[in-house]
Amino acid sequence: MGRRERCKPSTFSFALPLALSVSLAACGGAGEGEPIRVDVPAGASFSQIADSLARHDIISKKVAFQAYGRIKGASGSLKPGTYAFKRGTSWNRILADMRAGRVLTAKLTIPEAFDVFTLAPRIAQVAGVSEDSVLSVLLAKKSAARFSVPGPTLEGYLYPATYNFPVKAALDSVLTRLTSTYRKSWNASRQARADSIGMSEREVVTLASIVEREAKKLEEMPLMSAVYHNRLRIGMALGADPTVQYALGKHREHL
């Protein structure tokens, strides 16, 4: 009867602690300390992602993490974006979040009656660009066709609501969502109402923007709107201060 093969002690001393270490890293908890931001660019390889995680001390065994990710079939399915993990976050949690694209988000609130001059800083903060860059797009004549709204600019077409965007979302994607939400709101009923008073969609939005900018209080808007409609009906100039501001391309506080 042949001798039974035995595992060498050196194999146990190496393989068992390694397996235990990988198991703990893969199935551990949510980590410790403050969350650390990690940017995953579009097109980044799994090796580059692992490098970034190791560089931020979120994982400590880069090679083992890469091997584990490939075994789990996650190496080619991680989504780009900005994530946040604590040091020692389990590998399963990291891979699951990146596969699902659970990126950091930023909240953007578009209040009613806010003009583009006031909204530009908010949008700039979400998109990670300068306020002037945002304002140049919002006031550009070509932006109306670009975002499929009547124009003449994007004033009045940034639908008031609260939105969540990925951190560092592209400016175009932010404006596309705001204007597409507006387009959904301009339904057949609103078009019929505009037709009944002999106004186009663009004229309605333009007048609404003027009324919102001119009125100091919400309750003043119906009266202000009635005054302007009467002036339009008799062919009288509106005499509205906001139109001067837009003509000058500057924002001044309403007195």
XYZ file of N, CA, C and O in Angstrom, residues 55-211:
628
model
N -3.749 53.353 -4.017
C -3.083 54.637 -3.761
C -3.790 55.426 -2.666
O -3.173 56.163 -1.907
N -5.116 55.257 -2.586
C -5.909 55.933 -1.550
C -6.061 55.081 -0.283
O -6.842 55.436 0.610
N -5.337 53.961 -0.231
C -5.366 53.063 0.937
C -6.753 52.481 1.213
O -7.060 52.115 2.352
N -7.568 52.372 0.192
C -8.890 51.749 0.360
C -8.732 50.234 0.334
O -9.425 49.517 1.059
N -7.820 49.743 -0.486
C -7.444 48.327 -0.471
C -5.948 48.242 -0.184
O -5.199 49.182 -0.480
N -5.532 47.119 0.372
C -4.121 46.975 0.720
C -3.417 45.880 -0.080
O -2.193 45.801 -0.042
N -4.165 45.056 -0.771
C -3.576 43.950 -1.538
C -4.045 44.066 -2.980
O -4.994 43.415 -3.411
N -3.368 44.921 -3.739
C -3.816 45.238 -5.090
C -3.852 44.011 -5.997
O -4.825 43.785 -6.719
N -2.800 43.217 -5.986
C -2.721 42.052 -6.878
C -3.819 41.049 -6.542
O -4.495 40.510 -7.428
N -4.014 40.799 -5.245
C -5.056 39.864 -4.822
C -6.441 40.413 -5.178
O -7.331 39.658 -5.598
N -6.621 41.735 -5.056
C -7.905 42.359 -5.413
C -8.183 42.191 -6.903
O -9.313 41.884 -7.302
N -7.162 42.393 -7.731
C -7.332 42.229 -9.168
C -7.706 40.784 -9.512
O -8.600 40.549 -10.337
N -7.026 39.836 -8.877
C -7.329 38.426 -9.126
C -8.752 38.104 -8.686
O -9.501 37.408 -9.393
N -9.145 38.617 -7.534
C -10.489 38.365 -7.019
C -11.542 38.971 -7.947
O -12.569 38.339 -8.238
N -11.287 40.174 -8.426
C -12.229 40.824 -9.334
C -12.430 40.047 -10.620
O -13.539 39.940 -11.138
N -11.349 39.472 -11.128
C -11.445 38.683 -12.362
C -12.199 37.375 -12.111
O -12.987 36.933 -12.950
N -11.958 36.766 -10.959
C -12.681 35.540 -10.607
C -14.187 35.815 -10.505
O -15.019 35.010 -10.940
N -14.532 36.998 -9.958
C -15.944 37.372 -9.785
C -16.561 37.899 -11.081
O -17.753 38.197 -11.133
N -15.758 38.014 -12.133
C -16.274 38.486 -13.414
C -16.602 39.962 -13.434
O -17.427 40.418 -14.240
N -15.942 40.718 -12.560
C -16.268 42.142 -12.443
C -15.262 43.044 -13.145
O -15.517 44.241 -13.298
N -14.159 42.497 -13.580
C -13.064 43.330 -14.074
C -13.419 44.155 -15.302
O -12.868 45.231 -15.515
N -14.363 43.684 -16.119
C -14.698 44.427 -17.328
C -16.041 45.112 -17.271
O -16.540 45.589 -18.299
N -16.650 45.184 -16.088
C -18.011 45.733 -16.004
C -18.149 46.874 -15.000
O -19.248 47.179 -14.570
N -17.027 47.501 -14.641
C -17.079 48.592 -13.668
C -17.367 49.910 -14.390
O -16.762 50.213 -15.414
N -18.285 50.686 -13.846
C -18.737 51.925 -14.499
C -17.917 53.132 -14.047
O -17.519 53.218 -12.891
N -17.684 54.072 -14.966
C -16.915 55.271 -14.607
C -17.738 56.195 -13.705
O -18.951 56.080 -13.616
N -17.037 57.109 -13.051
C -17.709 58.065 -12.176
C -16.871 58.344 -10.944
O -15.735 57.871 -10.815
N -17.428 59.129 -10.033
C -16.753 59.454 -8.778
C -17.419 58.688 -7.647
O -18.617 58.828 -7.414
N -16.623 57.872 -6.951
C -17.121 57.038 -5.862
C -16.506 57.501 -4.545
O -15.544 58.280 -4.522
N -17.042 56.981 -3.438
C -16.469 57.257 -2.122
C -16.497 55.977 -1.295
O -17.558 55.361 -1.131
N -15.331 55.570 -0.813
C -15.208 54.374 0.016
C -14.353 54.697 1.237
O -13.438 55.515 1.161
N -14.634 54.006 2.325
C -13.782 54.122 3.503
C -12.623 53.129 3.384
O -12.716 52.140 2.656
N -11.554 53.400 4.114
C -10.434 52.462 4.137
C -10.894 51.124 4.712
O -11.536 51.095 5.759
N -10.577 50.052 4.013
C -10.963 48.736 4.490
C -12.353 48.298 4.072
O -12.849 47.263 4.524
N -13.017 49.053 3.185
C -14.313 48.617 2.663
C -14.148 47.259 1.990
O -13.163 47.015 1.291
N -15.106 46.368 2.185
C -14.986 45.021 1.624
C -14.891 45.064 0.105
O -15.479 45.925 -0.549
N -14.134 44.138 -0.449
C -13.977 44.078 -1.897
C -15.319 43.840 -2.585
O -15.582 44.400 -3.656
N -16.136 42.996 -1.994
C -17.455 42.740 -2.588
C -18.276 44.029 -2.678
O -18.975 44.259 -3.668
N -18.204 44.855 -1.641
C -18.939 46.123 -1.627
C -18.409 47.067 -2.703
O -19.172 47.714 -3.425
N -17.084 47.146 -2.820
C -16.474 48.022 -3.829
C -16.891 47.588 -5.232
O -17.326 48.408 -6.055
N -16.764 46.299 -5.504
C -17.097 45.790 -6.839
C -18.581 45.935 -7.143
O -18.964 46.291 -8.263
N -19.424 45.679 -6.154
C -20.876 45.797 -6.355
C -21.262 47.240 -6.666
O -22.068 47.501 -7.574
N -20.683 48.190 -5.919
C -21.003 49.605 -6.154
C -20.535 50.062 -7.525
O -21.239 50.795 -8.230
N -19.356 49.620 -7.926
C -18.822 50.045 -9.218
C -19.518 49.354 -10.387
O -19.662 49.934 -11.466
N -19.974 48.149 -10.180
C -20.725 47.465 -11.244
C -22.098 48.114 -11.429
O -22.606 48.229 -12.548
N -22.692 48.550 -10.320
C -24.020 49.167 -10.386
C -23.952 50.651 -10.715
O -24.980 51.271 -10.999
N -22.747 51.229 -10.677
C -22.616 52.663 -10.954
C -23.170 53.536 -9.847
O -23.713 54.611 -10.118
N -23.015 53.081 -8.593
C -23.523 53.879 -7.465
C -22.518 54.991 -7.132
O -21.810 54.964 -6.125
N -22.488 55.983 -8.005
C -21.537 57.086 -7.883
C -22.054 58.134 -6.903
O -23.237 58.150 -6.537
N -21.150 59.027 -6.490
C -21.552 60.158 -5.657
C -22.453 61.081 -6.475
O -22.244 61.269 -7.675
N -23.455 61.659 -5.827
C -24.362 62.554 -6.524
C -24.380 63.927 -5.861
O -24.038 64.077 -4.689
N -24.767 64.925 -6.635
C -24.911 66.294 -6.137
C -26.338 66.743 -6.402
O -26.904 66.472 -7.468
N -26.920 67.420 -5.429
C -28.302 67.887 -5.567
C -28.319 69.272 -6.210
O -27.545 70.154 -5.840
N -29.208 69.453 -7.166
C -29.402 70.753 -7.816
C -30.869 71.137 -7.702
O -31.736 70.428 -8.198
N -31.134 72.259 -7.055
C -32.499 72.753 -6.914
C -32.684 73.962 -7.811
O -31.927 74.939 -7.729
N -33.678 73.907 -8.680
C -34.050 75.016 -9.552
C -35.352 75.593 -9.008
O -36.432 75.046 -9.248
N -35.295 76.711 -8.257
C -36.528 77.293 -7.718
C -37.318 78.015 -8.810
O -36.768 78.411 -9.842
N -38.585 78.194 -8.581
C -39.401 78.990 -9.497
C -38.969 80.445 -9.401
O -38.544 80.922 -8.354
N -39.074 81.155 -10.509
C -38.830 82.594 -10.595
C -37.351 82.972 -10.517
O -37.025 84.146 -10.409
N -36.436 81.988 -10.577
C -35.011 82.303 -10.600
C -34.579 82.469 -12.057
O -34.868 81.621 -12.897
N -33.891 83.571 -12.352
C -33.420 83.779 -13.726
C -32.073 83.082 -13.935
O -31.481 82.537 -13.004
N -31.596 83.131 -15.174
C -30.369 82.405 -15.506
C -29.156 82.957 -14.774
O -28.209 82.229 -14.481
N -29.172 84.257 -14.467
C -28.044 84.853 -13.759
C -27.917 84.273 -12.350
O -26.821 84.102 -11.825
N -29.055 83.995 -11.738
C -29.060 83.432 -10.390
C -28.804 81.935 -10.409
O -28.226 81.382 -9.466
N -29.238 81.263 -11.461
C -29.083 79.809 -11.543
C -27.683 79.382 -11.971
O -27.241 78.281 -11.644
N -26.982 80.235 -12.686
C -25.664 79.871 -13.218
C -24.701 79.364 -12.146
O -24.029 78.340 -12.363
N -24.581 80.022 -10.981
C -23.648 79.505 -9.962
C -24.026 78.126 -9.459
O -23.143 77.302 -9.174
N -25.318 77.847 -9.332
C -25.766 76.530 -8.861
C -25.396 75.441 -9.868
O -24.913 74.373 -9.500
N -25.655 75.724 -11.131
C -25.347 74.748 -12.176
C -23.842 74.551 -12.295
O -23.357 73.431 -12.476
N -23.094 75.640 -12.159
C -21.632 75.576 -12.253
C -21.055 74.681 -11.160
O -20.114 73.915 -11.399
N -21.614 74.759 -9.969
C -21.114 73.953 -8.861
C -21.323 72.464 -9.103
O -20.455 71.646 -8.796
N -22.464 72.108 -9.670
C -22.755 70.702 -9.946
C -21.876 70.170 -11.071
O -21.344 69.059 -11.003
N -21.704 70.990 -12.117
C -20.953 70.546 -13.298
C -19.442 70.707 -13.135
O -18.676 70.185 -13.959
N -19.009 71.429 -12.105
C -17.578 71.609 -11.894
C -16.919 72.494 -12.927
O -15.757 72.295 -13.293
N -17.670 73.508 -13.417
C -17.126 74.455 -14.384
C -17.342 75.868 -13.857
O -17.979 76.062 -12.816
N -16.842 76.862 -14.566
C -16.976 78.237 -14.102
C -18.380 78.773 -14.353
O -19.091 78.327 -15.262
N -18.762 79.743 -13.529
C -20.077 80.385 -13.694
C -20.185 81.056 -15.052
O -21.233 80.997 -15.703
N -19.115 81.680 -15.504
C -19.135 82.360 -16.805
C -19.359 81.366 -17.941
O -20.044 81.679 -18.927
N -18.775 80.170 -17.801
C -18.961 79.144 -18.839
C -20.426 78.737 -18.933
O -20.970 78.552 -20.033
N -21.067 78.579 -17.779
C -22.483 78.206 -17.757
C -23.327 79.318 -18.351
O -24.194 79.083 -19.200
N -23.064 80.548 -17.927
C -23.863 81.681 -18.381
C -23.741 81.887 -19.887
O -24.717 82.237 -20.563
N -22.555 81.639 -20.427
C -22.364 81.807 -21.868
C -23.225 80.831 -22.657
O -23.729 81.167 -23.743
N -23.421 79.623 -22.116
C -24.282 78.637 -22.785
C -25.756 78.993 -22.588
O -26.549 78.922 -23.532
N -26.123 79.399 -21.396
C -27.521 79.713 -21.119
C -28.028 80.887 -21.965
O -29.207 80.931 -22.336
N -27.148 81.840 -22.255
C -27.565 83.043 -22.989
C -27.245 82.989 -24.481
O -27.610 83.902 -25.220
N -26.599 81.929 -24.933
C -26.248 81.818 -26.353
C -27.488 81.559 -27.203
O -28.327 80.725 -26.860
N -27.595 82.262 -28.295
C -28.750 82.101 -29.187
C -28.821 80.691 -29.772
O -29.907 80.133 -29.942
N -27.672 80.105 -30.042
C -27.652 78.774 -30.655
C -28.072 77.674 -29.683
O -28.365 76.553 -30.103
N -28.105 77.983 -28.382
C -28.459 76.959 -27.395
C -29.915 76.526 -27.508
O -30.253 75.391 -27.160
N -30.781 77.406 -28.001
C -32.197 77.062 -28.132
C -32.372 75.864 -29.062
O -33.044 74.878 -28.716
N -31.753 75.927 -30.234
C -31.845 74.807 -31.176
C -31.112 73.584 -30.650
O -31.567 72.447 -30.821
N -30.004 73.820 -29.988
C -29.178 72.725 -29.466
C -29.932 71.888 -28.444
O -29.798 70.663 -28.398
N -30.752 72.552 -27.616
C -31.501 71.837 -26.582
C -32.995 71.737 -26.900
O -33.800 71.407 -26.039
N -33.354 72.037 -28.141
C -34.714 71.831 -28.664
C -35.785 72.579 -27.870
O -36.815 72.020 -27.492
N -35.534 73.866 -27.616
C -36.537 74.723 -26.980
C -36.758 75.945 -27.872
O -35.900 76.268 -28.713
N -37.886 76.666 -27.732
C -38.203 77.770 -28.633
C -37.244 78.958 -28.576
O -37.163 79.728 -29.518
N -36.542 79.146 -27.468
C -35.593 80.252 -27.372
C -36.238 81.555 -26.934
O -37.353 81.539 -26.416
N -35.563 82.693 -27.114
C -34.316 82.864 -27.869
C -33.072 82.337 -27.149
O -32.037 82.100 -27.762
N -33.146 82.184 -25.808
C -32.053 81.595 -25.030
C -32.654 80.456 -24.207
O -33.769 80.014 -24.469
N -31.940 80.007 -23.173
C -32.487 78.966 -22.294
C -33.263 79.555 -21.114
O -33.773 78.807 -20.283
N -33.368 80.872 -21.057
C -34.157 81.519 -20.005
C -35.608 81.029 -20.062
O -36.253 81.078 -21.111
N -36.102 80.522 -18.938
C -37.482 80.059 -18.858
C -37.667 78.592 -19.179
O -38.760 78.051 -19.002
N -36.596 77.931 -19.650
C -36.721 76.529 -20.061
C -35.962 75.564 -19.141
O -35.822 74.385 -19.459
N -35.460 76.065 -18.014
C -34.797 75.222 -17.016
C -35.845 74.891 -15.958
O -36.103 75.665 -15.050
N -36.450 73.732 -16.102
C -37.665 73.421 -15.331
C -37.393 73.400 -13.827
O -36.472 72.738 -13.358
N -38.220 74.150 -13.051
C -38.021 74.196 -11.593
C -38.357 72.873 -10.912
O -39.475 72.368 -11.001
N -37.365 72.304 -10.241
C -37.515 71.035 -9.521
C -36.193 70.773 -8.809
O -35.244 71.545 -8.935
N -36.130 69.683 -8.057
C -34.884 69.263 -7.417
C -34.373 68.016 -8.127
O -35.113 67.044 -8.294
N -33.121 68.063 -8.558
C -32.522 66.992 -9.343
C -31.287 66.438 -8.620
O -30.647 67.142 -7.838
N -30.956 65.195 -8.913
C -29.706 64.590 -8.458
C -28.864 64.239 -9.682
O -29.352 63.571 -10.606
N -27.630 64.715 -9.682
C -26.707 64.449 -10.785
C -25.440 63.790 -10.243
O -25.051 64.037 -9.096
N -24.786 62.976 -11.055
C -23.475 62.471 -10.638
C -22.522 63.644 -10.405
O -22.610 64.667 -11.093
N -21.642 63.516 -9.424
C -20.645 64.548 -9.185
C -19.822 64.754 -10.457
O -19.458 63.802 -11.138
N -19.584 66.020 -10.794
C -18.845 66.405 -12.008
C -19.582 65.989 -13.278
O -18.956 65.620 -14.281
N -20.905 66.041 -13.237
C -21.686 65.723 -14.435
C -21.360 66.737 -15.532
O -21.137 67.922 -15.265
N -21.330 66.295 -16.769
C -21.049 67.191 -17.889
C -22.139 68.248 -17.981
O -23.324 67.957 -17.784
N -21.741 69.482 -18.278
C -22.701 70.589 -18.365
C -23.815 70.280 -19.357
O -24.994 70.544 -19.086
N -23.470 69.702 -20.498
C -24.478 69.369 -21.506
C -25.520 68.399 -20.950
O -26.718 68.542 -21.226
N -25.080 67.421 -20.169
C -26.025 66.442 -19.629
C -26.949 67.092 -18.599
O -28.127 66.742 -18.507
N -26.419 68.036 -17.818
C -27.244 68.750 -16.842
C -28.316 69.576 -17.552
O -29.507 69.493 -17.241
N -27.906 70.352 -18.544
C -28.849 71.215 -19.257
C -29.836 70.402 -20.085
O -31.005 70.782 -20.230
N -29.395 69.280 -20.609
C -30.303 68.410 -21.364
C -31.427 67.902 -20.474
O -32.596 67.880 -20.878
N -31.088 67.523 -19.261
C -32.122 67.024 -18.355
C -33.087 68.120 -17.940
O -34.307 67.902 -17.882
N -32.573 69.314 -17.651
C -33.439 70.420 -17.231
C -34.397 70.820 -18.351
O -35.590 71.045 -18.120
N -33.871 70.921 -19.567
C -34.719 71.342 -20.681
C -35.662 70.234 -21.138
O -36.790 70.513 -21.562
N -35.241 68.983 -21.055
C -36.133 67.887 -21.450
C -37.292 67.752 -20.464
O -38.412 67.398 -20.850
N -37.037 68.062 -19.187
C -38.120 68.057 -18.201
C -39.116 69.158 -18.516
O -40.329 68.981 -18.387
N -38.608 70.310 -18.955
C -39.505 71.387 -19.390
C -40.358 70.928 -20.571
O -41.582 71.132 -20.591
N -39.716 70.308 -21.561
C -40.457 69.911 -22.766
C -41.588 68.949 -22.432
O -42.661 68.998 -23.038
N -41.361 68.080 -21.464
C -42.419 67.151 -21.052
C -43.577 67.902 -20.396
O -44.729 67.468 -20.463
N -43.261 69.037 -19.751
C -44.310 69.799 -19.052
C -45.175 70.611 -20.012
O -46.310 70.960 -19.682
N -44.622 70.921 -21.196
C -45.400 71.702 -22.167
C -46.295 70.737 -22.961
O -45.967 70.286 -24.046
N -47.434 70.425 -22.389
C -48.321 69.423 -22.969
C -49.382 70.048 -23.874
O -49.408 71.270 -24.081
N -50.263 69.208 -24.381
C -51.307 69.668 -25.301
C -52.234 70.678 -24.643
O -52.709 71.629 -25.282
N -52.500 70.492 -23.367
C -53.384 71.417 -22.643
C -52.786 72.811 -22.590
O -53.484 73.816 -22.796
N -51.507 72.900 -22.315
C -50.856 74.212 -22.251
C -50.775 74.857 -23.633
O -50.927 76.069 -23.771
N -50.528 74.033 -24.640
C -50.494 74.577 -25.994
C -51.869 75.106 -26.395
O -51.971 76.171 -27.021
N -52.922 74.386 -26.017
C -54.290 74.823 -26.331
C -54.603 76.141 -25.641
O -55.256 77.027 -26.218
N -54.148 76.288 -24.391
C -54.367 77.534 -23.652
C -53.626 78.687 -24.319
O -54.166 79.807 -24.456
N -52.400 78.440 -24.781
C -51.636 79.473 -25.484
C -52.330 79.870 -26.782
O -52.430 81.060 -27.118
N -52.833 78.872 -27.505
C -53.543 79.147 -28.755
C -54.791 79.997 -28.509
O -55.131 80.878 -29.308
N -55.471 79.744 -27.394
C -56.727 80.458 -27.105
C -56.513 81.940 -26.841
O -57.433 82.744 -27.010
N -55.291 82.319 -26.411
C -55.021 83.745 -26.174
C -54.107 84.319 -27.256
O -53.599 85.432 -27.131
N -53.946 83.549 -28.321
C -53.191 84.031 -29.467
C -51.707 84.223 -29.228
O -51.095 85.142 -29.800
N -51.105 83.355 -28.395
C -49.671 83.466 -28.115
C -48.959 82.162 -28.455
O -49.542 81.082 -28.336
N -47.721 82.296 -28.885
C -46.905 81.108 -29.163
C -46.283 80.617 -27.853
O -46.290 81.314 -26.824
N -45.730 79.417 -27.903
C -45.054 78.871 -26.728
C -43.925 79.804 -26.277
O -43.779 80.099 -25.086
N -43.153 80.265 -27.223
C -42.045 81.169 -26.889
C -42.546 82.455 -26.252
O -41.953 82.933 -25.270
N -43.631 83.014 -26.761
C -44.178 84.254 -26.199
C -44.685 84.043 -24.774
O -44.508 84.902 -23.901
N -45.313 82.898 -24.541
C -45.820 82.592 -23.197
C -44.664 82.503 -22.204
O -44.708 83.089 -21.111
N -43.612 81.754 -22.577
C -42.468 81.562 -21.674
C -41.740 82.883 -21.447
O -41.327 83.195 -20.317
N -41.592 83.682 -22.499
C -40.915 84.977 -22.371
C -41.673 85.893 -21.423
O -41.076 86.517 -20.528
N -42.995 85.968 -21.595
C -43.793 86.831 -20.724
C -43.770 86.320 -19.285
O -43.679 87.107 -18.338
N -43.830 85.005 -19.119
C -43.787 84.426 -17.772
C -42.463 84.766 -17.085
O -42.431 85.081 -15.885
N -41.373 84.738 -17.832
C -40.062 85.063 -17.268
C -40.008 86.526 -16.831
O -39.436 86.865 -15.789
N -40.605 87.392 -17.642
C -40.629 88.821 -17.305
C -41.453 89.059 -16.045
O -41.048 89.800 -15.140
N -42.613 88.404 -15.974
C -43.487 88.566 -14.802
C -42.786 88.066 -13.540
O -42.815 88.721 -12.493
